[in-house]
Amino acid sequence: MKVGAHVSISGSRVSSDDETPPYDDIRNAVHRQLAFGGNCGQVFTTSPQVWAQPEISEEAAEGFKEETDDELEGPWVIHSAYLVNLCTPKEDLRRKSTESMQAELDAAERLGIPYVNVHLGAHTGAGVEGGLDNAAGVIDDLEVPEDVTILIESDAGSGTKLGGKFAHLAGIIDRTETDIGICIDTAHTLVAGNDLTTPAAVDETIGRFDDEVGLEYLEYIHLNDSKHDVGTHKDEHALIGEGYIGEDGMRAIVNHPDLRNLPFALETPTEDGRGFAWNIEKVKELRED
């Protein structure tokens, strides 16, 4: 099973060698993933709250690739900065979003990471069709490395944000000339109006996704429970099995024949002393042979 967490690269470089000086390093992600019991996962290459370029030395990039190949099973994914808005009609924000995405794609190529995950963003008055056209334009302006794929993440669908409906995901695939994939966030999918609380509901939702988008585009899953119910459009993650999706829904998701072989990355909270290690172990307990 490919399951892991969104881990930080910040802080002192963790090493078994006491003589190694402390420094911030992308290689910290590998150690932290292993410490949580994960074998794949997600990272930010920079602070997601500011416009910043990834700063990764050649030594760190090569070390990250080697340690990943030696220690982990599944693929990493880079999550783009929160400020990126592919749908925006504003030229300055479009330019900054394009530059940020290009930097992440270039970093992914250097690190041997096959995916860069991004939200469509908000159309802010351009309308659904206009927003999707804007997003496709940004994607097609990017120079996507041969071994890297852009993943569009499903959204909770509040306000003018796009990605909450499967039709939005299908719409961006239809508009762009670039080969892209989809990352489904289970919490976002639930609160956007798609039931995932029972095996029958999971089957129905996956069937609709296949009909409207196509399972061949689904590359990664953000596995999160939700603190809010179906259709509320409130994005707040819960511990695995302890939110509105619950154990029955989560068990159905991680064992579904169309999903079980995909990589799962958790973005779950830390509550009551239970963090990523607890959540990953919970997922493994729900998995059936």
Coordinates of C-alpha atoms in Angstrom, one line a residue:
M1 CA 0.0 0.0 0.0
K2 CA 1.3 3.4 -0.9
V3 CA 0.4 5.7 2.0
G4 CA 2.2 8.7 3.6
A5 CA 1.8 12.2 4.8
H6 CA 2.5 15.8 3.9
V7 CA 5.8 16.4 5.6
S8 CA 7.9 19.5 6.3
I9 CA 11.4 20.0 4.9
S10 CA 12.2 22.7 7.4
G11 CA 14.3 22.6 10.5
S12 CA 17.7 21.0 11.2
R13 CA 18.8 18.3 8.8
V14 CA 18.1 15.0 10.6
S15 CA 20.9 12.5 10.5
S16 CA 22.3 9.5 12.4
D17 CA 25.7 11.2 12.0
D18 CA 26.2 13.4 15.0
E19 CA 28.9 15.4 13.1
T20 CA 26.4 16.5 10.4
P21 CA 25.7 20.2 10.9
P22 CA 22.0 21.3 11.1
Y23 CA 20.5 23.0 8.1
D24 CA 17.1 23.2 6.3
D25 CA 17.1 20.5 3.6
I26 CA 14.7 18.7 1.3
R27 CA 16.2 15.4 2.5
N28 CA 14.4 16.0 5.9
A29 CA 11.2 14.9 4.1
V30 CA 12.5 11.4 3.6
H31 CA 13.5 10.9 7.3
R32 CA 10.2 12.3 8.5
Q33 CA 8.1 10.2 6.2
L34 CA 9.9 7.1 7.5
A35 CA 9.4 8.2 11.1
F36 CA 5.6 8.5 10.5
G37 CA 5.5 5.0 8.9
G38 CA 4.8 6.4 5.4
N39 CA 6.3 5.3 2.1
C40 CA 5.1 8.1 -0.2
G41 CA 3.9 11.6 0.4
Q42 CA 3.8 15.3 -0.3
V43 CA 6.0 18.4 0.4
F44 CA 6.1 22.1 0.0
T45 CA 9.4 23.2 -1.5
T46 CA 9.0 26.7 0.0
S47 CA 6.6 28.5 2.3
P48 CA 3.1 28.2 0.7
Q49 CA 2.0 31.5 2.1
V50 CA 4.4 33.7 0.1
W51 CA 5.7 34.1 -3.4
A52 CA 9.1 32.4 -3.1
Q53 CA 11.3 30.3 -5.3
P54 CA 12.5 26.9 -4.2
E55 CA 16.1 27.0 -3.0
I56 CA 17.6 23.5 -3.3
S57 CA 21.3 22.8 -3.6
E58 CA 22.5 20.2 -6.1
E59 CA 23.8 18.1 -3.1
A60 CA 20.4 18.1 -1.4
A61 CA 18.6 17.3 -4.7
E62 CA 20.8 14.3 -5.4
G63 CA 20.6 13.1 -1.8
F64 CA 16.8 13.4 -1.8
K65 CA 16.6 11.3 -4.9
E66 CA 19.0 8.7 -3.6
E67 CA 17.3 8.4 -0.2
T68 CA 13.9 8.3 -1.8
D69 CA 14.9 5.4 -4.2
D70 CA 16.6 3.6 -1.3
E71 CA 13.9 4.1 1.4
L72 CA 10.5 4.7 0.0
E73 CA 8.0 2.8 -2.2
G74 CA 5.6 5.3 -3.7
P75 CA 5.9 8.7 -5.4
W76 CA 6.2 12.2 -3.9
V77 CA 4.1 15.1 -5.0
I78 CA 4.9 18.8 -4.6
H79 CA 2.0 20.9 -3.5
S80 CA 2.0 24.4 -5.1
A81 CA 1.8 27.6 -3.1
Y82 CA -1.6 28.6 -1.7
L83 CA -1.3 31.9 -3.5
V84 CA -1.4 30.3 -7.0
N85 CA -4.7 31.0 -8.8
L86 CA -4.9 29.5 -12.3
C87 CA -8.4 30.9 -12.9
T88 CA -7.7 34.5 -12.1
P89 CA -8.6 37.2 -14.6
K90 CA -6.0 39.5 -13.1
E91 CA -2.9 39.8 -15.2
D92 CA -0.5 40.4 -12.3
L93 CA -1.8 37.4 -10.3
R94 CA -1.7 35.3 -13.5
R95 CA 1.9 36.2 -14.1
K96 CA 2.9 35.4 -10.5
S97 CA 1.0 32.1 -10.6
T98 CA 2.7 31.1 -13.8
E99 CA 6.2 31.9 -12.5
S100 CA 5.5 30.0 -9.3
M101 CA 4.2 27.0 -11.1
Q102 CA 7.1 26.9 -13.5
A103 CA 9.5 27.0 -10.5
E104 CA 7.8 24.1 -8.9
L105 CA 7.8 22.1 -12.1
D106 CA 11.5 22.8 -12.5
A107 CA 12.1 21.7 -8.9
A108 CA 10.1 18.5 -9.4
E109 CA 12.3 17.6 -12.4
R110 CA 15.5 18.2 -10.3
L111 CA 14.2 16.2 -7.4
G112 CA 12.8 13.3 -9.5
I113 CA 9.3 14.0 -8.2
P114 CA 6.7 13.0 -10.8
Y115 CA 3.8 15.3 -9.7
V116 CA 3.0 19.0 -9.0
N117 CA -0.4 19.4 -7.3
V118 CA -2.4 22.6 -7.7
H119 CA -5.9 24.0 -7.0
L120 CA -7.7 25.6 -9.9
G121 CA -8.3 28.7 -7.8
A122 CA -11.1 31.2 -7.9
H123 CA -12.6 32.9 -11.0
T124 CA -13.4 36.0 -9.0
G125 CA -16.1 37.2 -11.4
A126 CA -14.9 35.7 -14.6
G127 CA -17.5 33.0 -14.4
V128 CA -17.0 29.2 -14.5
E129 CA -16.3 29.1 -18.2
G130 CA -14.0 32.1 -18.1
G131 CA -12.2 30.7 -15.1
L132 CA -11.5 27.4 -16.8
D133 CA -10.4 29.1 -19.9
N134 CA -7.9 31.2 -17.8
A135 CA -6.6 28.1 -16.0
A136 CA -6.1 26.2 -19.3
G137 CA -4.2 29.2 -20.6
V138 CA -1.8 29.3 -17.7
I139 CA -1.2 25.5 -17.9
D140 CA -0.5 25.7 -21.6
D141 CA 2.0 28.6 -21.1
L142 CA 4.1 26.3 -18.8
E143 CA 7.1 24.3 -19.9
V144 CA 6.2 21.0 -18.3
P145 CA 9.2 18.6 -18.0
E146 CA 8.8 15.3 -19.7
D147 CA 8.7 13.2 -16.5
V148 CA 6.5 15.6 -14.5
T149 CA 2.7 15.8 -14.5
I150 CA 0.5 18.6 -13.2
L151 CA -2.3 17.4 -11.0
I152 CA -5.5 19.4 -10.5
E153 CA -6.8 18.9 -7.0
S154 CA -10.5 18.7 -6.3
D155 CA -11.8 21.6 -4.1
A156 CA -14.5 22.1 -1.4
G157 CA -16.2 24.4 -3.8
S158 CA -16.9 27.5 -1.7
G159 CA -17.4 31.0 -3.2
T160 CA -16.1 31.4 -6.7
K161 CA -13.5 28.6 -6.3
L162 CA -13.5 26.0 -9.1
G163 CA -12.8 22.3 -8.7
G164 CA -15.7 21.4 -6.4
K165 CA -17.7 19.8 -9.3
F166 CA -16.5 16.9 -11.4
A167 CA -17.6 19.0 -14.4
H168 CA -14.9 21.6 -13.5
L169 CA -12.2 18.9 -13.5
A170 CA -13.5 17.5 -16.8
G171 CA -13.6 21.0 -18.2
I172 CA -10.0 21.8 -17.6
I173 CA -8.9 18.5 -19.1
D174 CA -11.0 19.3 -22.2
R175 CA -9.6 22.8 -22.5
T176 CA -5.8 22.2 -22.0
E177 CA -3.5 20.9 -24.6
T178 CA -1.2 19.7 -21.8
D179 CA -1.4 16.1 -20.4
I180 CA -2.6 16.6 -16.9
G181 CA -4.0 14.4 -14.1
I182 CA -6.3 14.7 -11.2
C183 CA -5.8 14.5 -7.4
I184 CA -9.0 13.8 -5.4
D185 CA -9.1 15.1 -1.9
T186 CA -11.6 12.9 0.0
A187 CA -12.6 15.7 2.5
H188 CA -13.1 18.2 -0.3
T189 CA -15.0 15.7 -2.4
L190 CA -17.4 15.1 0.5
V191 CA -18.1 18.7 1.4
A192 CA -18.5 19.6 -2.2
G193 CA -21.6 17.4 -2.3
N194 CA -20.4 13.8 -3.0
D195 CA -21.3 11.2 -0.5
L196 CA -18.4 9.0 0.7
T197 CA -19.8 7.7 4.0
T198 CA -20.8 4.1 3.0
P199 CA -19.5 1.5 0.5
A200 CA -22.5 2.1 -1.7
A201 CA -22.0 5.8 -1.6
V202 CA -18.3 5.4 -2.5
D203 CA -19.2 3.2 -5.4
E204 CA -21.7 5.7 -6.7
T205 CA -19.3 8.7 -6.4
I206 CA -16.4 6.9 -8.0
G207 CA -18.8 5.8 -10.8
R208 CA -19.9 9.4 -11.4
F209 CA -16.3 10.5 -11.4
D210 CA -15.5 7.9 -14.0
D211 CA -18.4 9.0 -16.2
E212 CA -17.7 12.7 -15.9
V213 CA -13.9 12.9 -15.7
G214 CA -12.4 9.4 -16.3
L215 CA -10.6 7.2 -13.8
E216 CA -7.6 7.2 -16.2
Y217 CA -6.9 10.7 -15.1
L218 CA -6.9 10.0 -11.4
E219 CA -3.2 9.8 -10.2
Y220 CA -3.2 10.6 -6.5
I221 CA -5.5 10.8 -3.5
H222 CA -5.4 13.2 -0.6
L223 CA -6.8 10.9 2.1
N224 CA -8.5 13.1 4.7
D225 CA -11.6 12.7 6.9
S226 CA -13.8 15.8 7.2
K227 CA -15.2 17.7 10.2
H228 CA -18.1 18.8 8.1
D229 CA -20.9 16.9 6.4
V230 CA -21.8 16.3 2.7
G231 CA -22.4 19.5 0.7
T232 CA -21.4 22.0 3.4
H233 CA -18.4 23.4 1.4
K234 CA -16.4 23.8 4.6
D235 CA -12.8 22.7 4.3
E236 CA -11.6 21.3 7.6
H237 CA -9.9 18.0 7.9
A238 CA -10.4 15.4 10.6
L239 CA -8.5 12.3 11.9
I240 CA -9.0 9.2 9.7
G241 CA -12.3 7.5 10.6
E242 CA -13.3 10.2 13.1
G243 CA -15.0 12.6 10.9
Y244 CA -18.1 12.6 8.7
I245 CA -16.6 10.1 6.2
G246 CA -16.0 7.7 9.2
E247 CA -14.5 4.3 9.3
D248 CA -17.0 2.7 6.9
G249 CA -16.3 5.3 4.2
M250 CA -12.6 5.3 4.7
R251 CA -12.4 1.5 4.6
A252 CA -14.4 1.5 1.4
I253 CA -12.1 4.1 -0.2
V254 CA -8.8 2.5 0.7
N255 CA -10.0 -0.9 -0.5
H256 CA -11.9 0.1 -3.6
P257 CA -10.6 -1.7 -6.6
D258 CA -10.3 1.5 -8.6
L259 CA -8.4 3.3 -5.9
R260 CA -6.4 0.9 -3.8
N261 CA -3.3 0.9 -6.0
L262 CA -3.1 4.7 -6.1
P263 CA -0.8 6.6 -3.7
F264 CA -2.5 8.2 -0.7
A265 CA -1.1 11.3 1.0
L266 CA -2.6 12.4 4.3
E267 CA -3.1 16.1 5.4
T268 CA -4.8 15.2 8.7
P269 CA -4.5 17.3 11.8
T270 CA -2.7 16.6 15.1
E271 CA -5.3 16.3 17.9
D272 CA -5.2 14.7 21.3
G273 CA -1.6 13.6 20.7
R274 CA -2.6 11.8 17.5
G275 CA -0.7 13.0 14.4
F276 CA 0.5 11.5 11.1
A277 CA 1.9 8.3 12.6
W278 CA -1.5 7.5 14.2
N279 CA -3.4 8.3 11.1
I280 CA -1.1 6.3 8.8
E281 CA -1.4 3.3 11.1
K282 CA -5.2 3.7 11.1
V283 CA -5.2 3.6 7.3
K284 CA -3.2 0.4 7.4
E285 CA -5.6 -1.1 9.8
L286 CA -8.5 -0.4 7.5
R287 CA -6.7 -1.9 4.5
E288 CA -7.8 -5.4 3.7
D289 CA -5.5 -8.0 2.0

